[in-house]
JSON list of C-alpha atoms in Angstrom, two decimals:
[
{"chain": "A", "resi": 230, "resn": "MET", "atom": "CA", "xyz": [192.67, 16.53, 216.47]},
{"chain": "A", "resi": 231, "resn": "ALA", "atom": "CA", "xyz": [191.45, 19.60, 218.39]},
{"chain": "A", "resi": 232, "resn": "LYS", "atom": "CA", "xyz": [189.27, 19.24, 221.45]},
{"chain": "A", "resi": 233, "resn": "GLU", "atom": "CA", "xyz": [185.77, 20.69, 221.11]},
{"chain": "A", "resi": 234, "resn": "ILE", "atom": "CA", "xyz": [184.96, 23.64, 223.37]},
{"chain": "A", "resi": 235, "resn": "SER", "atom": "CA", "xyz": [181.61, 23.41, 225.12]},
{"chain": "A", "resi": 236, "resn": "SER", "atom": "CA", "xyz": [179.20, 26.34, 224.98]},
{"chain": "A", "resi": 237, "resn": "ASN", "atom": "CA", "xyz": [179.52, 26.65, 228.77]},
{"chain": "A", "resi": 238, "resn": "ASP", "atom": "CA", "xyz": [183.32, 27.02, 228.53]},
{"chain": "A", "resi": 239, "resn": "LEU", "atom": "CA", "xyz": [182.93, 29.59, 225.77]},
{"chain": "A", "resi": 240, "resn": "CYS", "atom": "CA", "xyz": [180.45, 31.57, 227.88]},
{"chain": "A", "resi": 241, "resn": "ASN", "atom": "CA", "xyz": [182.87, 31.53, 230.82]},
{"chain": "A", "resi": 242, "resn": "VAL", "atom": "CA", "xyz": [185.69, 32.87, 228.64]},
{"chain": "A", "resi": 243, "resn": "LEU", "atom": "CA", "xyz": [183.48, 35.62, 227.22]},
{"chain": "A", "resi": 244, "resn": "GLU", "atom": "CA", "xyz": [182.22, 36.55, 230.69]},
{"chain": "A", "resi": 245, "resn": "THR", "atom": "CA", "xyz": [185.78, 36.86, 232.01]},
{"chain": "A", "resi": 246, "resn": "MET", "atom": "CA", "xyz": [186.80, 39.02, 229.04]},
{"chain": "A", "resi": 247, "resn": "LEU", "atom": "CA", "xyz": [183.82, 41.34, 229.50]},
{"chain": "A", "resi": 248, "resn": "GLU", "atom": "CA", "xyz": [184.41, 41.67, 233.25]},
{"chain": "A", "resi": 249, "resn": "SER", "atom": "CA", "xyz": [188.05, 42.57, 232.61]},
{"chain": "A", "resi": 250, "resn": "GLY", "atom": "CA", "xyz": [187.05, 45.14, 230.00]},
{"chain": "A", "resi": 251, "resn": "LEU", "atom": "CA", "xyz": [184.50, 46.70, 232.35]},
{"chain": "A", "resi": 252, "resn": "LYS", "atom": "CA", "xyz": [187.06, 46.85, 235.15]},
{"chain": "A", "resi": 253, "resn": "ALA", "atom": "CA", "xyz": [189.55, 48.59, 232.84]},
{"chain": "A", "resi": 254, "resn": "LEU", "atom": "CA", "xyz": [186.89, 51.05, 231.68]},
{"chain": "A", "resi": 255, "resn": "ARG", "atom": "CA", "xyz": [185.91, 51.94, 235.25]},
{"chain": "A", "resi": 256, "resn": "SER", "atom": "CA", "xyz": [189.54, 52.34, 236.19]},
{"chain": "A", "resi": 257, "resn": "ALA", "atom": "CA", "xyz": [190.09, 54.73, 233.29]},
{"chain": "A", "resi": 258, "resn": "LYS", "atom": "CA", "xyz": [187.11, 56.81, 234.43]},
{"chain": "A", "resi": 259, "resn": "GLY", "atom": "CA", "xyz": [188.66, 57.31, 237.87]},
{"chain": "A", "resi": 260, "resn": "LEU", "atom": "CA", "xyz": [187.27, 57.04, 241.40]},
{"chain": "A", "resi": 261, "resn": "ASP", "atom": "CA", "xyz": [184.21, 59.29, 241.00]},
{"chain": "A", "resi": 262, "resn": "GLY", "atom": "CA", "xyz": [183.28, 57.74, 237.65]},
{"chain": "A", "resi": 263, "resn": "ARG", "atom": "CA", "xyz": [183.30, 54.27, 239.12]},
{"chain": "A", "resi": 264, "resn": "LEU", "atom": "CA", "xyz": [181.20, 55.26, 242.09]},
{"chain": "A", "resi": 265, "resn": "GLU", "atom": "CA", "xyz": [178.64, 57.05, 239.95]},
{"chain": "A", "resi": 266, "resn": "ALA", "atom": "CA", "xyz": [178.55, 54.34, 237.29]},
{"chain": "A", "resi": 267, "resn": "ASN", "atom": "CA", "xyz": [177.78, 51.51, 239.65]},
{"chain": "A", "resi": 268, "resn": "ARG", "atom": "CA", "xyz": [177.24, 51.74, 243.40]},
{"chain": "A", "resi": 269, "resn": "LYS", "atom": "CA", "xyz": [178.25, 48.09, 243.79]},
{"chain": "A", "resi": 270, "resn": "ALA", "atom": "CA", "xyz": [181.64, 48.91, 242.31]},
{"chain": "A", "resi": 271, "resn": "ALA", "atom": "CA", "xyz": [182.49, 50.79, 245.52]},
{"chain": "A", "resi": 272, "resn": "GLY", "atom": "CA", "xyz": [183.22, 47.44, 247.14]},
{"chain": "A", "resi": 273, "resn": "LYS", "atom": "CA", "xyz": [185.95, 46.87, 244.56]},
{"chain": "A", "resi": 274, "resn": "ILE", "atom": "CA", "xyz": [187.61, 50.23, 245.17]},
{"chain": "A", "resi": 275, "resn": "SER", "atom": "CA", "xyz": [190.51, 50.19, 247.58]},
{"chain": "A", "resi": 276, "resn": "ASN", "atom": "CA", "xyz": [189.51, 51.09, 251.11]},
{"chain": "A", "resi": 277, "resn": "MET", "atom": "CA", "xyz": [192.43, 53.51, 251.21]},
{"chain": "A", "resi": 278, "resn": "LEU", "atom": "CA", "xyz": [191.07, 55.30, 248.14]},
{"chain": "A", "resi": 279, "resn": "LEU", "atom": "CA", "xyz": [187.72, 55.69, 249.88]},
{"chain": "A", "resi": 280, "resn": "VAL", "atom": "CA", "xyz": [189.42, 57.06, 253.01]},
{"chain": "A", "resi": 281, "resn": "SER", "atom": "CA", "xyz": [191.62, 59.40, 250.94]},
{"chain": "A", "resi": 282, "resn": "ASP", "atom": "CA", "xyz": [188.53, 60.65, 249.12]},
{"chain": "A", "resi": 283, "resn": "ILE", "atom": "CA", "xyz": [186.84, 61.50, 252.43]},
{"chain": "A", "resi": 284, "resn": "LEU", "atom": "CA", "xyz": [189.90, 63.25, 253.85]},
{"chain": "A", "resi": 285, "resn": "ARG", "atom": "CA", "xyz": [190.45, 65.21, 250.63]},
{"chain": "A", "resi": 286, "resn": "GLU", "atom": "CA", "xyz": [186.82, 66.34, 250.65]},
{"chain": "A", "resi": 287, "resn": "ALA", "atom": "CA", "xyz": [187.01, 67.32, 254.35]},
{"chain": "A", "resi": 288, "resn": "GLY", "atom": "CA", "xyz": [190.19, 69.35, 253.85]},
{"chain": "A", "resi": 289, "resn": "GLU", "atom": "CA", "xyz": [191.10, 68.85, 257.49]},
{"chain": "A", "resi": 290, "resn": "PRO", "atom": "CA", "xyz": [192.16, 66.06, 259.86]},
{"chain": "A", "resi": 291, "resn": "LEU", "atom": "CA", "xyz": [189.38, 63.71, 260.94]},
{"chain": "A", "resi": 292, "resn": "HIS", "atom": "CA", "xyz": [189.02, 61.16, 263.73]},
{"chain": "A", "resi": 293, "resn": "ILE", "atom": "CA", "xyz": [188.76, 57.58, 262.52]},
{"chain": "A", "resi": 294, "resn": "ASN", "atom": "CA", "xyz": [185.14, 57.34, 263.66]},
{"chain": "A", "resi": 295, "resn": "GLU", "atom": "CA", "xyz": [184.23, 60.37, 261.54]},
{"chain": "A", "resi": 296, "resn": "ILE", "atom": "CA", "xyz": [186.10, 58.94, 258.56]},
{"chain": "A", "resi": 297, "resn": "LEU", "atom": "CA", "xyz": [184.24, 55.64, 258.84]},
{"chain": "A", "resi": 298, "resn": "ASP", "atom": "CA", "xyz": [180.86, 57.40, 259.22]},
{"chain": "A", "resi": 299, "resn": "ARG", "atom": "CA", "xyz": [181.48, 59.54, 256.14]},
{"chain": "A", "resi": 300, "resn": "VAL", "atom": "CA", "xyz": [182.64, 56.57, 254.04]},
{"chain": "A", "resi": 301, "resn": "GLN", "atom": "CA", "xyz": [179.47, 54.71, 254.93]},
{"chain": "A", "resi": 302, "resn": "LYS", "atom": "CA", "xyz": [177.20, 57.70, 254.23]},
{"chain": "A", "resi": 303, "resn": "ARG", "atom": "CA", "xyz": [178.88, 58.74, 250.98]},
{"chain": "A", "resi": 304, "resn": "HIS", "atom": "CA", "xyz": [179.91, 55.40, 249.49]},
{"chain": "A", "resi": 305, "resn": "GLY", "atom": "CA", "xyz": [177.58, 52.95, 251.23]},
{"chain": "A", "resi": 306, "resn": "VAL", "atom": "CA", "xyz": [180.52, 50.86, 252.42]},
{"chain": "A", "resi": 307, "resn": "LYS", "atom": "CA", "xyz": [180.99, 49.82, 256.05]},
{"chain": "A", "resi": 308, "resn": "LEU", "atom": "CA", "xyz": [184.70, 49.53, 256.81]},
{"chain": "A", "resi": 309, "resn": "ARG", "atom": "CA", "xyz": [186.20, 47.61, 259.73]},
{"chain": "A", "resi": 310, "resn": "ARG", "atom": "CA", "xyz": [187.72, 50.11, 262.16]},
{"chain": "A", "resi": 311, "resn": "GLU", "atom": "CA", "xyz": [190.69, 47.97, 263.25]},
{"chain": "A", "resi": 312, "resn": "SER", "atom": "CA", "xyz": [191.66, 47.12, 259.67]},
{"chain": "A", "resi": 313, "resn": "ILE", "atom": "CA", "xyz": [191.51, 50.72, 258.51]},
{"chain": "A", "resi": 314, "resn": "VAL", "atom": "CA", "xyz": [193.46, 52.07, 261.49]},
{"chain": "A", "resi": 315, "resn": "SER", "atom": "CA", "xyz": [196.11, 49.39, 260.93]},
{"chain": "A", "resi": 316, "resn": "ALA", "atom": "CA", "xyz": [196.39, 50.13, 257.22]},
{"chain": "A", "resi": 317, "resn": "MET", "atom": "CA", "xyz": [196.51, 53.89, 257.77]},
{"chain": "A", "resi": 318, "resn": "THR", "atom": "CA", "xyz": [199.12, 53.53, 260.53]},
{"chain": "A", "resi": 319, "resn": "LYS", "atom": "CA", "xyz": [201.34, 51.53, 258.17]},
{"chain": "A", "resi": 320, "resn": "LYS", "atom": "CA", "xyz": [201.05, 54.31, 255.59]},
{"chain": "A", "resi": 321, "resn": "VAL", "atom": "CA", "xyz": [201.90, 56.90, 258.26]},
{"chain": "A", "resi": 322, "resn": "LEU", "atom": "CA", "xyz": [204.99, 54.95, 259.34]},
{"chain": "A", "resi": 323, "resn": "ASP", "atom": "CA", "xyz": [206.08, 54.53, 255.71]},
{"chain": "A", "resi": 324, "resn": "GLY", "atom": "CA", "xyz": [205.59, 58.24, 255.08]},
{"chain": "A", "resi": 325, "resn": "HIS", "atom": "CA", "xyz": [202.95, 57.59, 252.41]},
{"chain": "A", "resi": 326, "resn": "THR", "atom": "CA", "xyz": [199.53, 59.16, 251.93]},
{"chain": "A", "resi": 327, "resn": "PHE", "atom": "CA", "xyz": [198.53, 59.88, 255.53]},
{"chain": "A", "resi": 328, "resn": "ARG", "atom": "CA", "xyz": [199.85, 61.66, 258.60]},
{"chain": "A", "resi": 329, "resn": "ARG", "atom": "CA", "xyz": [198.70, 61.30, 262.19]},
{"chain": "A", "resi": 330, "resn": "THR", "atom": "CA", "xyz": [197.48, 64.55, 263.77]},
{"chain": "A", "resi": 331, "resn": "GLY", "atom": "CA", "xyz": [196.25, 63.15, 267.08]},
{"chain": "A", "resi": 332, "resn": "ARG", "atom": "CA", "xyz": [195.05, 59.98, 268.75]},
{"chain": "A", "resi": 333, "resn": "ASN", "atom": "CA", "xyz": [193.21, 58.10, 265.98]},
{"chain": "A", "resi": 334, "resn": "GLU", "atom": "CA", "xyz": [193.07, 61.32, 263.96]},
{"chain": "A", "resi": 335, "resn": "PHE", "atom": "CA", "xyz": [194.46, 61.40, 260.44]},
{"chain": "A", "resi": 336, "resn": "ALA", "atom": "CA", "xyz": [194.97, 63.78, 257.52]},
{"chain": "A", "resi": 337, "resn": "LEU", "atom": "CA", "xyz": [196.40, 63.49, 254.03]},
{"chain": "A", "resi": 338, "resn": "LEU", "atom": "CA", "xyz": [200.12, 64.17, 253.75]},
{"chain": "A", "resi": 339, "resn": "ASP", "atom": "CA", "xyz": [199.55, 66.77, 251.04]},
{"chain": "A", "resi": 340, "resn": "GLN", "atom": "CA", "xyz": [197.21, 68.81, 253.26]},
{"chain": "A", "resi": 341, "resn": "GLU", "atom": "CA", "xyz": [198.91, 71.56, 255.23]},
{"chain": "A", "resi": 342, "resn": "GLU", "atom": "CA", "xyz": [198.64, 71.61, 259.02]},
{"chain": "A", "resi": 343, "resn": "ASP", "atom": "CA", "xyz": [196.62, 74.42, 260.55]},
{"chain": "A", "resi": 344, "resn": "GLU", "atom": "CA", "xyz": [198.69, 75.97, 263.29]}
]
């Protein structure tokens, strides 16, 4: 004998399915599509993607304070300085994504140095 499913349980299953589908759709649209589609979705985007977006747009190394200011102005997300510096430093040490150009100044690895 099968157990009856309550309408509340069914609603929860449907809600979870729809949220997963929406997440997949936003992911397929890419970073800009997600930000334009729903400003609240910016909180679900990786902080490192937000930082990379800012550095790519700048096209030059930026101090962490400038990065944080631009993320907040452009994406409406306030990032914690210590967490971001720590995460970026790990990526620098691993040779991924970012490079350090000065004290608390970072650039994308794929951006050429101006010398």
